[in-house]
Amino acid sequence: MDTKVSALPSQADQKLQQEFNQWAAAGRGDEMEDHHSDITEQTLALMDIQPADRILDLGCGTGWASRRMARVAAAGEVVGLDVADEMLRRAERSSTAFKNIRYVWGSAEKIPAGDSYFSKVLSVESFYYYADQGKALDELRRVMAPGAQLFILINLYKDNHYSLRWMTELKVPVQALSEAEYKALLEKHGFRNVQARRIPDRSPTPETYSGKWFKNAEELKDFKRIGALLLIGETSR
Ligand SMILES: C[S@@+](CC[C@H](N)C(=O)[O-])C[C@H]1O[C@@H](n2cnc3c(N)ncnc32)[C@H](O)[C@@H]1O
């Protein structure tokens, strides 16, 4: 894995690499499996993964979703791409039993893959970090095969007002668009049959909440009820 900082296309990506390498070193990469598992399982069901699918896991972190998909795409392949090489080192360590997963270091804005390669793309809680989301969508369209499907799952978007609190706390800049703005963005960048769905988080909420993002457990329950935004689109056939 070539991890020279100079190989990233922008300073914004270098900052993301530094920040998420720190998350990985602090064990936050593995914690995210618990936080994102329920909404991701609902998305995986909609993806209808087939044994021969070639799937890109964009912003794969420690690769837990890549591994879940690789079990189903047993005759295909999963490529986990992330800007943070520390995340990928952990992903590789946890994936030694899988012959059909590759982890690749790079940016969503310059995807190191050939044209028309993937039949499906999943991106969990990563898309709002991209400094140039349009560029990432153009890259996705380039690496996706004709008729391939894109699934972008995000908890931070304008219509879930609780998530906007994260913007001032996160150490890297993020984008906050509404559902309607995201749909228009995907359409502008050539995706077809664009849909948006709300994915409520059905995981149990403890009766008391002691973290920093919500005032109390009731707020956390409401955040989960509003749910994540799932954007779905297809490349033309
Ligand atoms: C909140 S974590 C989510 C990780 C994983 N999908 C999960 O749910 O556990 C966001 C991930 O996106 C990656 N990321 C952020 N910006 C990126 C970019 N421009 N290109 C590729 N990956 C990026 C980060 O390094 C990080 O691993």
Coordinates of C-alpha atoms and ligand atoms in Angstrom, one line a residue:
M1 CA 0.0 0.0 0.0
D2 CA 1.6 3.3 -1.1
T3 CA 0.7 5.9 1.5
K4 CA 2.8 8.9 0.6
V5 CA 0.8 12.0 1.5
S6 CA 1.8 13.6 -1.7
A7 CA -0.2 11.1 -3.7
L8 CA -3.5 12.5 -2.3
P9 CA -5.1 15.0 -4.7
S10 CA -5.7 17.9 -2.3
Q11 CA -4.8 19.4 1.1
A12 CA -8.4 18.7 2.2
D13 CA -7.7 14.9 1.7
Q14 CA -4.4 15.1 3.6
K15 CA -6.2 16.7 6.5
L16 CA -8.9 13.9 6.4
Q17 CA -6.1 11.3 6.3
Q18 CA -4.5 12.8 9.4
E19 CA -7.8 13.1 11.3
F20 CA -9.0 9.6 10.5
N21 CA -5.6 8.0 11.2
Q22 CA -6.0 9.4 14.7
W23 CA -9.5 8.0 14.9
A24 CA -8.2 4.6 13.9
A25 CA -5.3 4.8 16.5
A26 CA -7.8 5.7 19.2
G27 CA -10.0 2.6 18.4
R28 CA -12.8 4.7 16.9
G29 CA -12.8 2.8 13.7
D30 CA -13.9 -0.4 15.3
E31 CA -16.5 1.4 17.5
M32 CA -18.3 2.6 14.3
E33 CA -19.5 -0.9 13.5
D34 CA -21.8 -0.8 16.5
H35 CA -23.1 2.7 15.7
H36 CA -23.7 2.1 12.0
S37 CA -24.7 -1.6 12.0
D38 CA -28.5 -1.3 12.0
I39 CA -28.8 1.3 9.3
T40 CA -26.2 -0.5 7.2
E41 CA -28.0 -3.9 7.5
Q42 CA -31.2 -2.3 6.2
T43 CA -29.1 -0.8 3.2
L44 CA -27.5 -4.2 2.5
A45 CA -30.9 -5.7 2.2
L46 CA -31.9 -3.1 -0.4
M47 CA -28.6 -3.7 -2.3
D48 CA -29.6 -7.3 -3.1
I49 CA -26.0 -8.4 -3.4
Q50 CA -25.3 -11.2 -5.8
P51 CA -22.5 -13.8 -5.7
A52 CA -20.7 -12.3 -8.7
D53 CA -21.0 -8.6 -7.7
R54 CA -17.9 -6.4 -7.7
I55 CA -18.5 -3.9 -4.9
L56 CA -16.7 -0.7 -3.9
D57 CA -16.9 0.1 -0.2
L58 CA -16.1 3.9 -0.3
G59 CA -14.7 5.2 2.9
C60 CA -14.6 1.7 4.3
G61 CA -12.9 2.5 7.6
T62 CA -11.9 -0.8 9.3
G63 CA -13.7 -2.9 6.7
W64 CA -16.6 -4.4 8.7
A65 CA -19.1 -3.7 6.0
S66 CA -16.7 -4.9 3.3
R67 CA -16.5 -8.3 5.1
R68 CA -20.3 -8.5 5.4
M69 CA -20.6 -7.9 1.7
A70 CA -17.7 -10.3 0.8
R71 CA -19.5 -13.2 2.5
V72 CA -22.4 -12.8 0.0
A73 CA -20.4 -11.7 -3.1
A74 CA -18.4 -15.0 -2.7
A75 CA -17.6 -15.3 -6.4
G76 CA -17.1 -11.6 -6.9
E77 CA -14.9 -9.0 -5.2
V78 CA -15.1 -6.2 -2.6
V79 CA -12.7 -3.3 -2.8
G80 CA -12.5 -1.2 0.4
L81 CA -11.2 2.3 -0.3
D82 CA -10.2 4.8 2.3
V83 CA -8.1 7.9 2.7
A84 CA -6.8 6.9 6.1
D85 CA -4.1 4.2 5.9
E86 CA -4.3 3.4 9.6
M87 CA -8.0 2.4 9.0
L88 CA -6.8 0.2 6.2
R89 CA -4.1 -1.5 8.2
R90 CA -6.8 -2.5 10.8
A91 CA -9.1 -3.6 8.0
E92 CA -6.4 -5.8 6.5
R93 CA -5.6 -7.4 9.8
S94 CA -9.3 -8.3 10.3
S95 CA -9.8 -9.6 6.8
T96 CA -7.0 -12.2 6.4
A97 CA -9.6 -15.0 6.0
F98 CA -11.1 -13.3 2.9
K99 CA -9.7 -14.0 -0.6
N100 CA -12.2 -11.7 -2.3
I101 CA -11.4 -8.4 -0.5
R102 CA -8.8 -5.9 -1.5
Y103 CA -8.1 -2.7 0.5
V104 CA -6.9 0.3 -1.5
W105 CA -5.6 3.6 -0.2
G106 CA -6.7 6.8 -1.9
S107 CA -9.3 9.5 -2.2
A108 CA -12.9 9.4 -3.3
E109 CA -12.0 12.3 -5.5
K110 CA -9.4 10.2 -7.5
I111 CA -10.5 6.6 -7.2
P112 CA -7.6 4.2 -8.1
A113 CA -9.7 1.9 -10.2
G114 CA -10.3 1.4 -13.9
D115 CA -13.4 2.5 -15.8
S116 CA -16.7 0.6 -15.6
Y117 CA -15.4 -1.9 -13.0
F118 CA -18.0 -2.0 -10.2
S119 CA -21.5 -3.4 -10.2
K120 CA -22.4 -1.8 -6.8
V121 CA -21.1 0.9 -4.5
L122 CA -21.8 1.3 -0.8
S123 CA -20.6 4.3 1.2
V124 CA -21.4 4.5 4.9
E125 CA -21.1 7.7 6.9
S126 CA -18.3 9.0 4.6
F127 CA -19.8 11.1 1.8
Y128 CA -20.3 14.4 3.8
Y129 CA -16.5 14.6 4.5
Y130 CA -15.6 15.0 0.8
A131 CA -14.5 18.5 0.0
D132 CA -15.7 18.2 -3.6
Q133 CA -18.7 15.9 -3.7
G134 CA -19.3 16.5 -7.4
K135 CA -15.8 15.3 -8.2
A136 CA -16.4 12.2 -6.1
L137 CA -19.7 11.5 -8.0
D138 CA -17.9 11.9 -11.4
E139 CA -15.3 9.5 -10.3
L140 CA -17.9 7.0 -9.1
R141 CA -19.7 7.2 -12.4
R142 CA -16.4 6.5 -14.2
V143 CA -15.6 3.4 -12.2
M144 CA -19.2 2.0 -12.2
A145 CA -20.3 -0.4 -14.9
P146 CA -23.4 0.5 -17.0
G147 CA -26.5 0.0 -14.9
A148 CA -24.5 -0.3 -11.7
Q149 CA -26.1 0.9 -8.4
L150 CA -24.9 3.5 -5.9
F151 CA -25.9 3.5 -2.2
I152 CA -24.8 6.5 -0.1
L153 CA -25.8 6.3 3.5
I154 CA -25.3 9.4 5.7
N155 CA -26.4 10.5 9.2
L156 CA -25.4 14.1 8.7
Y157 CA -27.7 16.0 6.5
K158 CA -29.8 19.2 6.8
D159 CA -33.2 17.5 7.4
N160 CA -32.0 15.8 10.6
H161 CA -31.3 18.9 12.7
Y162 CA -29.6 17.0 15.5
S163 CA -26.8 16.0 13.1
L164 CA -25.9 19.6 12.4
R165 CA -24.6 19.9 15.9
W166 CA -21.6 17.8 14.9
M167 CA -20.4 20.4 12.4
T168 CA -18.9 22.6 15.0
E169 CA -17.4 19.7 17.0
L170 CA -15.7 17.8 14.2
K171 CA -12.1 18.8 13.5
V172 CA -12.5 18.6 9.7
P173 CA -14.9 20.5 7.5
V174 CA -18.1 18.7 6.4
Q175 CA -20.9 19.3 3.9
A176 CA -24.5 19.6 5.0
L177 CA -27.0 19.3 2.2
S178 CA -30.7 18.6 2.4
E179 CA -32.3 15.5 0.9
A180 CA -33.6 17.6 -2.1
E181 CA -30.2 19.1 -2.6
Y182 CA -28.5 15.7 -2.6
K183 CA -31.0 14.3 -5.1
A184 CA -30.4 17.2 -7.4
L185 CA -26.6 16.8 -7.0
L186 CA -26.7 13.1 -8.0
E187 CA -28.9 13.9 -11.0
K188 CA -26.6 16.8 -12.1
H189 CA -23.7 14.3 -12.1
G190 CA -25.4 11.9 -14.4
F191 CA -27.1 9.4 -12.0
R192 CA -30.5 8.0 -13.0
N193 CA -33.5 6.8 -11.1
V194 CA -32.3 8.8 -8.1
Q195 CA -34.2 8.0 -4.9
A196 CA -33.9 9.1 -1.3
R197 CA -35.1 7.0 1.6
R198 CA -35.0 7.6 5.4
I199 CA -33.5 4.7 7.3
P200 CA -34.4 4.8 11.0
D201 CA -31.9 3.4 13.4
R202 CA -33.8 0.6 15.2
S203 CA -31.0 -0.4 17.6
P204 CA -31.9 -0.2 21.3
T205 CA -31.4 3.1 23.1
P206 CA -30.2 3.0 26.8
E207 CA -32.6 4.7 29.2
T208 CA -30.0 7.2 30.3
Y209 CA -27.6 9.0 27.9
S210 CA -24.3 10.4 29.1
G211 CA -22.5 11.3 25.8
K212 CA -22.0 14.8 24.5
W213 CA -24.2 14.9 21.3
F214 CA -27.7 14.8 22.9
K215 CA -29.3 16.4 25.9
N216 CA -30.8 13.1 27.0
A217 CA -32.0 9.7 25.8
E218 CA -35.2 11.2 24.4
E219 CA -33.2 13.4 22.0
L220 CA -31.1 10.4 20.9
K221 CA -34.3 8.3 20.3
D222 CA -35.7 11.2 18.2
F223 CA -32.5 11.4 16.2
K224 CA -32.7 7.7 15.5
R225 CA -36.4 8.0 14.6
I226 CA -35.7 10.7 12.0
G227 CA -33.0 8.3 10.7
A228 CA -30.2 8.3 8.2
L229 CA -30.5 9.5 4.6
L230 CA -30.0 6.8 2.0
L231 CA -29.3 8.1 -1.6
I232 CA -29.7 5.5 -4.4
G233 CA -28.8 6.1 -8.0
E234 CA -27.9 4.1 -11.1
T235 CA -25.5 4.7 -14.0
S236 CA -27.0 4.6 -17.5
R237 CA -27.2 1.3 -19.3
Ligands
LIG1 C1 -17.1 8.1 9.9 S1 -16.0 7.0 9.1 C2 -17.0 5.7 8.5 C3 -16.2 4.4 8.2 C4 -17.0 3.2 7.8 N1 -17.7 3.4 6.6 C5 -17.9 2.8 9.0 O1 -19.1 3.0 8.9 O2 -17.4 2.3 10.0 C6 -15.6 7.9 7.6 C7 -14.5 7.2 6.8 O3 -14.4 7.9 5.5 C8 -13.1 8.0 5.2 N2 -12.9 9.2 4.3 C9 -13.1 10.5 4.6 N3 -12.9 11.3 3.5 C10 -12.5 10.4 2.5 C11 -12.1 10.6 1.2 N4 -12.1 11.9 0.6 N5 -11.8 9.6 0.4 C12 -11.8 8.3 1.0 N6 -12.2 8.1 2.2 C13 -12.5 9.1 3.0 C14 -12.4 8.2 6.5 O4 -11.0 8.0 6.5 C15 -13.2 7.3 7.4 O5 -12.6 6.0 7.5

